Amino acid sequence: MDQFTLNLLVVGASFALYIGIAIWARAGSTSEFYAAGQGVNPVVNGMATAADWMSAASFISMAGLIAFVGYSNSTFLMGWTGGYVLMAMLLAPYLRKFGKYTVPEFVGDRYYSTSARVVAVICLLVISVTYVIGQMTGAGVAFSRFLEVTSTQGLLIASAVVFVYAVLGGMKGITYTQVAQYIVLIVAYTIPAVFISLQLTGNPIPGLGLFSTMPSTGEPLLVTLNGLLTDLGFSEYTTGSNPWLMALFTLSLMIGTAGLPHVIIRFFTVPKVADARWSAGWALVFIALLYLTAPAVGAMARLNITTTMWPNGVENDAVAIDELPDWFQTWSVTGLLKVEDKNGDGRIQYYNEGGPGMAELAAERGWAGNELVTFNRDILVLANPEIAQLPGWVVALIAAGGLAAALSTAAGLLLAISSAISHDLVKSVFNPDISEKGELLVARISMAFAIALATWLGINPPGFAAQVVALAFGLAAATLFPTLMMGIFSKRMNAPGATWGMVAGLVVTCAYLFAYLGVFFVPGTNMLPNNADNWLFGIPPTHFGPIGAAINFAVAYAVSSVTAAPPKHIQDLVESVRIPRGAGAALAK
Amino acid sequence: MAENNNAYWSANIRLVTICLVIWALCSYGFAILLRPMLSGIAVGGTDLGFWFAQQGSILVFLALIFFYAWRMNKLDKEFGVDEQ
């Protein structure tokens, strides 16, 4: 059977599974549609949260992100996991006790204000819509690579599948498909990693292999890698850049993670407050299975690729172009990889010619420019099974895994978007008298609308697709996280304080991003060049989240201290979300 | 009742504070800002700071969340505010 048929079979089987689950887990009420009936086991919810959280970027791109920068990009590993500590201790249990369906609903009730709720809806929509564009394009790309369709066709197939299970099942259907998607993606990610780790270090656990000794060189893997890279004029793998900027970026990702609405709402689905606490731990267990493997995959792939270029060390000749391994040829066809013999010597010139002591080598070998002209970092994960010489069904699994990662995150985001529209806008602002059945219908229509919007944006991505992650994390950090936290930890925080705090966080963060990256990220409309000389206090726009959050906190405290304290019943509400007792009663209603 | 609830809340704040100090120390501290201080401790071909940045922090985060959940569930019962 050829690879294409195999891919088609494995991906097709995984889709059939998702749709089967959706038919089994149909939502019959708004409680099921928004919060899966608040009856999800905490371990199951942890697994669903892990799939919800780990996007196409985590699955396909993160290992490459770390591999080509090394230590400095550990910020992604810590940032995207450390946020769960904040969520587990500062938000999830209390929001579960509150016991309703959406993030803006908590903001609206806690701050007894429809305008606060509407501002929260705006923040949520900006965050989630920008985030979902990346998922839809990611799904389209994954399809086009493995199933020989264009990325637009791929995107339409992905939308159709999400449409079936999200419209039918709401949160309930999404939860159980996410569990299946988690299993597909973690198996697909782990198998090639285990074999590569075995081949290089003899240790089957990639995370341990990363710190093990390589039998072939007799040195630890990281020492071998550092040696190879410095020989080629690159900087050491384990050496870092400005530590203060690393710390600030990590903080930005952590606060942003804790403030992402599509993750927060997953904790509304468990039965009890105690379950919400455990569930955050389980979510991180399932996330860590991938996040502890990713840096090993990155380092090992970088090592494999470097030794492919220089099979006999830097003292000897580089690899001849017609002797490149098969996977190199296979992936050249996709355009993710391209070699060009600029100096016509039949070998690949690939080193940092400007690095220390490299001028000599460059002169000797006849440098005419880097000859590995294209090297897409996603290759590290996509080509892993071929690099490890694994059978075709593992390649097919990677295809299914990449799609599972993209679809599960897209579905979670779409639910956050549609519930904000149907529950926070239609039900609370426009038509409070709507019946339970009517609201369920509106929720389904909103979901269909959200999918159509996300599909359209995925096919016609605005110019800023690359900046999307920075925007989503920065805004989540600057708007929702401080507002939710103050709603729980400060009894004195009132409606004007919270509302103005959110508005200030939103406006200042957008202004800072737009000033350097262009108004709505349209190239050429930026007011200042995006470089270190122009950044305020040297803070890059991507690192701005914590500053936005600090502004939110400061404005909120200043405004609330000069306005009236919240009424008695709101202070009682704060008291009640702090105490677990009674969460079960809310379920029984 | 109110007094009991306040004592419960103070105990929670204390616990959260301790956990977050450890959280910050391992990630921002050992993995980034204090890494030079730990550079003498070798781990698998590199130093302890690198290990914290790529693995150690994540393992500490996990331990913290489970410790917090276990400790809070006990506190809930001690203060009689657990869900029945």
mmCIF file of N, CA, C and O in Angstrom, chain A residues 251-316:
data_model
loop_
_atom_site.group_PDB
_atom_site.id
_atom_site.type_symbol
_atom_site.label_atom_id
_atom_site.label_comp_id
_atom_site.label_asym_id
_atom_site.label_seq_id
_atom_site.Cartn_x
_atom_site.Cartn_y
_atom_site.Cartn_z
ATOM 1 N N LEU A 251 6.875 35.258 31.642
ATOM 2 C CA LEU A 251 5.754 35.777 32.445
ATOM 3 C C LEU A 251 4.569 36.120 31.549
ATOM 4 O O LEU A 251 3.413 35.828 31.869
ATOM 5 N N SER A 252 4.860 36.713 30.393
ATOM 6 C CA SER A 252 3.803 37.084 29.460
ATOM 7 C C SER A 252 3.025 35.852 29.005
ATOM 8 O O SER A 252 1.790 35.846 28.990
ATOM 9 N N LEU A 253 3.749 34.776 28.667
ATOM 10 C CA LEU A 253 3.071 33.551 28.226
ATOM 11 C C LEU A 253 2.289 32.915 29.375
ATOM 12 O O LEU A 253 1.194 32.386 29.181
ATOM 13 N N MET A 254 2.845 32.960 30.589
ATOM 14 C CA MET A 254 2.158 32.335 31.728
ATOM 15 C C MET A 254 0.843 33.045 32.040
ATOM 16 O O MET A 254 -0.190 32.409 32.178
ATOM 17 N N ILE A 255 0.896 34.387 32.175
ATOM 18 C CA ILE A 255 -0.332 35.118 32.500
ATOM 19 C C ILE A 255 -1.328 34.982 31.360
ATOM 20 O O ILE A 255 -2.524 34.811 31.569
ATOM 21 N N GLY A 256 -0.811 35.036 30.125
ATOM 22 C CA GLY A 256 -1.684 34.899 28.967
ATOM 23 C C GLY A 256 -2.390 33.552 28.954
ATOM 24 O O GLY A 256 -3.595 33.468 28.743
ATOM 25 N N THR A 257 -1.628 32.490 29.223
ATOM 26 C CA THR A 257 -2.214 31.145 29.267
ATOM 27 C C THR A 257 -3.351 31.081 30.285
ATOM 28 O O THR A 257 -4.431 30.563 30.002
ATOM 29 N N ALA A 258 -3.092 31.632 31.473
ATOM 30 C CA ALA A 258 -4.099 31.566 32.527
ATOM 31 C C ALA A 258 -5.345 32.374 32.178
ATOM 32 O O ALA A 258 -6.421 32.113 32.707
ATOM 33 N N GLY A 259 -5.211 33.345 31.262
ATOM 34 C CA GLY A 259 -6.354 34.185 30.928
ATOM 35 C C GLY A 259 -7.070 33.791 29.652
ATOM 36 O O GLY A 259 -7.965 34.503 29.210
ATOM 37 N N LEU A 260 -6.705 32.655 29.032
ATOM 38 C CA LEU A 260 -7.361 32.282 27.777
ATOM 39 C C LEU A 260 -8.728 31.657 28.046
ATOM 40 O O LEU A 260 -8.827 30.607 28.688
ATOM 41 N N PRO A 261 -9.800 32.288 27.534
ATOM 42 C CA PRO A 261 -11.146 31.824 27.880
ATOM 43 C C PRO A 261 -11.443 30.388 27.456
ATOM 44 O O PRO A 261 -12.148 29.674 28.175
ATOM 45 N N HIS A 262 -10.912 29.942 26.303
ATOM 46 C CA HIS A 262 -11.281 28.589 25.867
ATOM 47 C C HIS A 262 -10.697 27.532 26.790
ATOM 48 O O HIS A 262 -11.199 26.412 26.836
ATOM 49 N N VAL A 263 -9.630 27.866 27.524
ATOM 50 C CA VAL A 263 -9.092 26.915 28.490
ATOM 51 C C VAL A 263 -9.861 27.016 29.812
ATOM 52 O O VAL A 263 -10.213 26.004 30.425
ATOM 53 N N ILE A 264 -10.126 28.254 30.234
ATOM 54 C CA ILE A 264 -10.837 28.450 31.511
ATOM 55 C C ILE A 264 -12.183 27.709 31.507
ATOM 56 O O ILE A 264 -12.522 27.038 32.476
ATOM 57 N N ILE A 265 -12.944 27.815 30.398
ATOM 58 C CA ILE A 265 -14.279 27.208 30.401
ATOM 59 C C ILE A 265 -14.236 25.690 30.523
ATOM 60 O O ILE A 265 -15.228 25.075 30.915
ATOM 61 N N ARG A 266 -13.113 25.070 30.217
ATOM 62 C CA ARG A 266 -13.026 23.611 30.386
ATOM 63 C C ARG A 266 -13.223 23.233 31.861
ATOM 64 O O ARG A 266 -13.695 22.141 32.168
ATOM 65 N N PHE A 267 -12.828 24.139 32.771
ATOM 66 C CA PHE A 267 -12.940 23.818 34.197
ATOM 67 C C PHE A 267 -14.368 24.005 34.720
ATOM 68 O O PHE A 267 -14.644 23.710 35.871
ATOM 69 N N PHE A 268 -15.270 24.522 33.863
ATOM 70 C CA PHE A 268 -16.684 24.608 34.260
ATOM 71 C C PHE A 268 -17.377 23.262 34.110
ATOM 72 O O PHE A 268 -18.511 23.110 34.517
ATOM 73 N N THR A 269 -16.699 22.300 33.486
ATOM 74 C CA THR A 269 -17.391 21.056 33.136
ATOM 75 C C THR A 269 -17.268 19.968 34.197
ATOM 76 O O THR A 269 -17.877 18.913 34.061
ATOM 77 N N VAL A 270 -16.446 20.181 35.241
ATOM 78 C CA VAL A 270 -16.279 19.127 36.247
ATOM 79 C C VAL A 270 -17.329 19.286 37.347
ATOM 80 O O VAL A 270 -17.853 20.379 37.560
ATOM 81 N N PRO A 271 -17.648 18.195 38.062
ATOM 82 C CA PRO A 271 -18.756 18.255 39.026
ATOM 83 C C PRO A 271 -18.494 19.114 40.266
ATOM 84 O O PRO A 271 -19.428 19.704 40.800
ATOM 85 N N LYS A 272 -17.251 19.180 40.758
ATOM 86 C CA LYS A 272 -17.027 19.817 42.056
ATOM 87 C C LYS A 272 -15.811 20.744 42.024
ATOM 88 O O LYS A 272 -14.965 20.653 41.137
ATOM 89 N N VAL A 273 -15.711 21.596 43.056
ATOM 90 C CA VAL A 273 -14.548 22.481 43.189
ATOM 91 C C VAL A 273 -13.266 21.665 43.341
ATOM 92 O O VAL A 273 -12.252 21.953 42.704
ATOM 93 N N ALA A 274 -13.325 20.625 44.190
ATOM 94 C CA ALA A 274 -12.144 19.780 44.395
ATOM 95 C C ALA A 274 -11.710 19.159 43.063
ATOM 96 O O ALA A 274 -10.511 19.039 42.782
ATOM 97 N N ASP A 275 -12.690 18.798 42.217
ATOM 98 C CA ASP A 275 -12.370 18.222 40.905
ATOM 99 C C ASP A 275 -11.650 19.226 40.019
ATOM 100 O O ASP A 275 -10.777 18.860 39.230
ATOM 101 N N ALA A 276 -12.043 20.514 40.130
ATOM 102 C CA ALA A 276 -11.391 21.541 39.309
ATOM 103 C C ALA A 276 -9.915 21.628 39.676
ATOM 104 O O ALA A 276 -9.052 21.772 38.810
ATOM 105 N N ARG A 277 -9.610 21.514 40.990
ATOM 106 C CA ARG A 277 -8.199 21.564 41.411
ATOM 107 C C ARG A 277 -7.432 20.367 40.863
ATOM 108 O O ARG A 277 -6.354 20.523 40.276
ATOM 109 N N TRP A 278 -7.984 19.150 41.037
ATOM 110 C CA TRP A 278 -7.298 17.957 40.526
ATOM 111 C C TRP A 278 -7.157 18.021 39.017
ATOM 112 O O TRP A 278 -6.137 17.649 38.449
ATOM 113 N N SER A 279 -8.221 18.495 38.369
ATOM 114 C CA SER A 279 -8.260 18.473 36.918
ATOM 115 C C SER A 279 -7.149 19.326 36.312
ATOM 116 O O SER A 279 -6.558 18.956 35.293
ATOM 117 N N ALA A 280 -6.828 20.466 36.963
ATOM 118 C CA ALA A 280 -5.727 21.306 36.467
ATOM 119 C C ALA A 280 -4.422 20.517 36.515
ATOM 120 O O ALA A 280 -3.596 20.597 35.602
ATOM 121 N N GLY A 281 -4.244 19.727 37.583
ATOM 122 C CA GLY A 281 -3.042 18.895 37.687
ATOM 123 C C GLY A 281 -3.005 17.846 36.594
ATOM 124 O O GLY A 281 -1.979 17.648 35.934
ATOM 125 N N TRP A 282 -4.159 17.180 36.354
ATOM 126 C CA TRP A 282 -4.185 16.167 35.291
ATOM 127 C C TRP A 282 -3.942 16.775 33.923
ATOM 128 O O TRP A 282 -3.256 16.195 33.080
ATOM 129 N N ALA A 283 -4.507 17.973 33.706
ATOM 130 C CA ALA A 283 -4.268 18.643 32.421
ATOM 131 C C ALA A 283 -2.767 18.806 32.213
ATOM 132 O O ALA A 283 -2.237 18.502 31.141
ATOM 133 N N LEU A 284 -2.069 19.257 33.260
ATOM 134 C CA LEU A 284 -0.632 19.485 33.105
ATOM 135 C C LEU A 284 0.134 18.168 32.946
ATOM 136 O O LEU A 284 1.141 18.126 32.240
ATOM 137 N N VAL A 285 -0.342 17.093 33.554
ATOM 138 C CA VAL A 285 0.290 15.781 33.342
ATOM 139 C C VAL A 285 0.262 15.440 31.853
ATOM 140 O O VAL A 285 1.282 15.082 31.247
ATOM 141 N N PHE A 286 -0.927 15.579 31.245
ATOM 142 C CA PHE A 286 -1.062 15.189 29.843
ATOM 143 C C PHE A 286 -0.322 16.159 28.920
ATOM 144 O O PHE A 286 0.202 15.760 27.880
ATOM 145 N N ILE A 287 -0.263 17.427 29.307
ATOM 146 C CA ILE A 287 0.496 18.397 28.518
ATOM 147 C C ILE A 287 1.991 18.092 28.638
ATOM 148 O O ILE A 287 2.730 18.117 27.658
ATOM 149 N N ALA A 288 2.420 17.774 29.879
ATOM 150 C CA ALA A 288 3.843 17.537 30.122
ATOM 151 C C ALA A 288 4.358 16.341 29.324
ATOM 152 O O ALA A 288 5.515 16.313 28.919
ATOM 153 N N LEU A 289 3.496 15.353 29.060
ATOM 154 C CA LEU A 289 3.939 14.209 28.262
ATOM 155 C C LEU A 289 4.485 14.684 26.917
ATOM 156 O O LEU A 289 5.458 14.142 26.405
ATOM 157 N N LEU A 290 3.853 15.705 26.348
ATOM 158 C CA LEU A 290 4.368 16.239 25.084
ATOM 159 C C LEU A 290 5.479 17.256 25.329
ATOM 160 O O LEU A 290 6.492 17.259 24.651
ATOM 161 N N TYR A 291 5.294 18.109 26.343
ATOM 162 C CA TYR A 291 6.250 19.203 26.557
ATOM 163 C C TYR A 291 7.591 18.721 27.114
ATOM 164 O O TYR A 291 8.583 19.431 27.012
ATOM 165 N N LEU A 292 7.633 17.550 27.719
ATOM 166 C CA LEU A 292 8.924 17.018 28.154
ATOM 167 C C LEU A 292 9.626 16.309 26.995
ATOM 168 O O LEU A 292 10.841 16.153 26.994
ATOM 169 N N THR A 293 8.836 15.873 26.000
ATOM 170 C CA THR A 293 9.404 15.199 24.833
ATOM 171 C C THR A 293 9.893 16.199 23.790
ATOM 172 O O THR A 293 10.925 15.980 23.157
ATOM 173 N N ALA A 294 9.150 17.319 23.653
ATOM 174 C CA ALA A 294 9.459 18.275 22.576
ATOM 175 C C ALA A 294 10.905 18.784 22.596
ATOM 176 O O ALA A 294 11.554 18.799 21.541
ATOM 177 N N PRO A 295 11.450 19.205 23.751
ATOM 178 C CA PRO A 295 12.836 19.704 23.704
ATOM 179 C C PRO A 295 13.828 18.606 23.315
ATOM 180 O O PRO A 295 14.847 18.890 22.673
ATOM 181 N N ALA A 296 13.515 17.345 23.676
ATOM 182 C CA ALA A 296 14.389 16.235 23.283
ATOM 183 C C ALA A 296 14.306 16.040 21.771
ATOM 184 O O ALA A 296 15.332 15.904 21.087
ATOM 185 N N VAL A 297 13.076 16.063 21.226
ATOM 186 C CA VAL A 297 12.907 15.942 19.776
ATOM 187 C C VAL A 297 13.686 17.035 19.073
ATOM 188 O O VAL A 297 14.400 16.792 18.094
ATOM 189 N N GLY A 298 13.608 18.266 19.601
ATOM 190 C CA GLY A 298 14.281 19.400 18.991
ATOM 191 C C GLY A 298 15.787 19.205 18.945
ATOM 192 O O GLY A 298 16.408 19.304 17.884
ATOM 193 N N ALA A 299 16.381 18.910 20.111
ATOM 194 C CA ALA A 299 17.837 18.787 20.177
ATOM 195 C C ALA A 299 18.328 17.613 19.324
ATOM 196 O O ALA A 299 19.311 17.716 18.596
ATOM 197 N N MET A 300 17.593 16.478 19.393
ATOM 198 C CA MET A 300 18.024 15.297 18.647
ATOM 199 C C MET A 300 17.898 15.516 17.145
ATOM 200 O O MET A 300 18.754 15.096 16.363
ATOM 201 N N ALA A 301 16.829 16.208 16.724
ATOM 202 C CA ALA A 301 16.657 16.463 15.301
ATOM 203 C C ALA A 301 17.742 17.406 14.797
ATOM 204 O O ALA A 301 18.283 17.217 13.708
ATOM 205 N N ARG A 302 18.077 18.405 15.614
ATOM 206 C CA ARG A 302 19.141 19.339 15.183
ATOM 207 C C ARG A 302 20.450 18.577 15.019
ATOM 208 O O ARG A 302 21.202 18.793 14.069
ATOM 209 N N LEU A 303 20.711 17.663 15.943
ATOM 210 C CA LEU A 303 21.917 16.843 15.865
ATOM 211 C C LEU A 303 21.896 15.970 14.612
ATOM 212 O O LEU A 303 22.868 15.911 13.853
ATOM 213 N N ASN A 304 20.754 15.311 14.369
ATOM 214 C CA ASN A 304 20.635 14.451 13.195
ATOM 215 C C ASN A 304 20.843 15.217 11.900
ATOM 216 O O ASN A 304 21.496 14.730 10.974
ATOM 217 N N ILE A 305 20.271 16.409 11.837
ATOM 218 C CA ILE A 305 20.377 17.174 10.594
ATOM 219 C C ILE A 305 21.798 17.654 10.381
ATOM 220 O O ILE A 305 22.336 17.589 9.271
ATOM 221 N N THR A 306 22.443 18.098 11.496
ATOM 222 C CA THR A 306 23.824 18.561 11.361
ATOM 223 C C THR A 306 24.737 17.425 10.926
ATOM 224 O O THR A 306 25.585 17.598 10.049
ATOM 225 N N THR A 307 24.544 16.243 11.501
ATOM 226 C CA THR A 307 25.430 15.135 11.095
ATOM 227 C C THR A 307 25.080 14.643 9.692
ATOM 228 O O THR A 307 25.935 14.077 9.021
ATOM 229 N N THR A 308 23.833 14.875 9.249
ATOM 230 C CA THR A 308 23.502 14.525 7.864
ATOM 231 C C THR A 308 24.296 15.403 6.901
ATOM 232 O O THR A 308 24.778 14.940 5.868
ATOM 233 N N MET A 309 24.461 16.673 7.272
ATOM 234 C CA MET A 309 25.207 17.609 6.424
ATOM 235 C C MET A 309 26.706 17.300 6.446
ATOM 236 O O MET A 309 27.401 17.506 5.472
ATOM 237 N N TRP A 310 27.199 16.884 7.615
ATOM 238 C CA TRP A 310 28.641 16.653 7.794
ATOM 239 C C TRP A 310 28.857 15.254 8.359
ATOM 240 O O TRP A 310 29.222 15.110 9.530
ATOM 241 N N PRO A 311 28.645 14.213 7.551
ATOM 242 C CA PRO A 311 28.683 12.853 8.090
ATOM 243 C C PRO A 311 30.043 12.483 8.667
ATOM 244 O O PRO A 311 30.130 11.599 9.522
ATOM 245 N N ASN A 312 31.118 13.139 8.239
ATOM 246 C CA ASN A 312 32.441 12.768 8.731
ATOM 247 C C ASN A 312 33.107 13.893 9.510
ATOM 248 O O ASN A 312 34.325 13.985 9.574
ATOM 249 N N GLY A 313 32.295 14.798 10.067
ATOM 250 C CA GLY A 313 32.855 15.887 10.847
ATOM 251 C C GLY A 313 33.258 17.048 9.962
ATOM 252 O O GLY A 313 33.354 16.922 8.735
ATOM 253 N N VAL A 314 33.498 18.196 10.622
ATOM 254 C CA VAL A 314 33.762 19.419 9.868
ATOM 255 C C VAL A 314 35.127 19.393 9.187
ATOM 256 O O VAL A 314 35.353 20.056 8.172
ATOM 257 N N GLU A 315 36.067 18.583 9.735
ATOM 258 C CA GLU A 315 37.405 18.529 9.133
ATOM 259 C C GLU A 315 37.331 17.920 7.739
ATOM 260 O O GLU A 315 38.146 18.204 6.866
ATOM 261 N N ASN A 316 36.343 17.017 7.545
ATOM 262 C CA ASN A 316 36.238 16.330 6.262
ATOM 263 C C ASN A 316 35.193 16.995 5.373
ATOM 264 O O ASN A 316 34.585 17.990 5.744
#
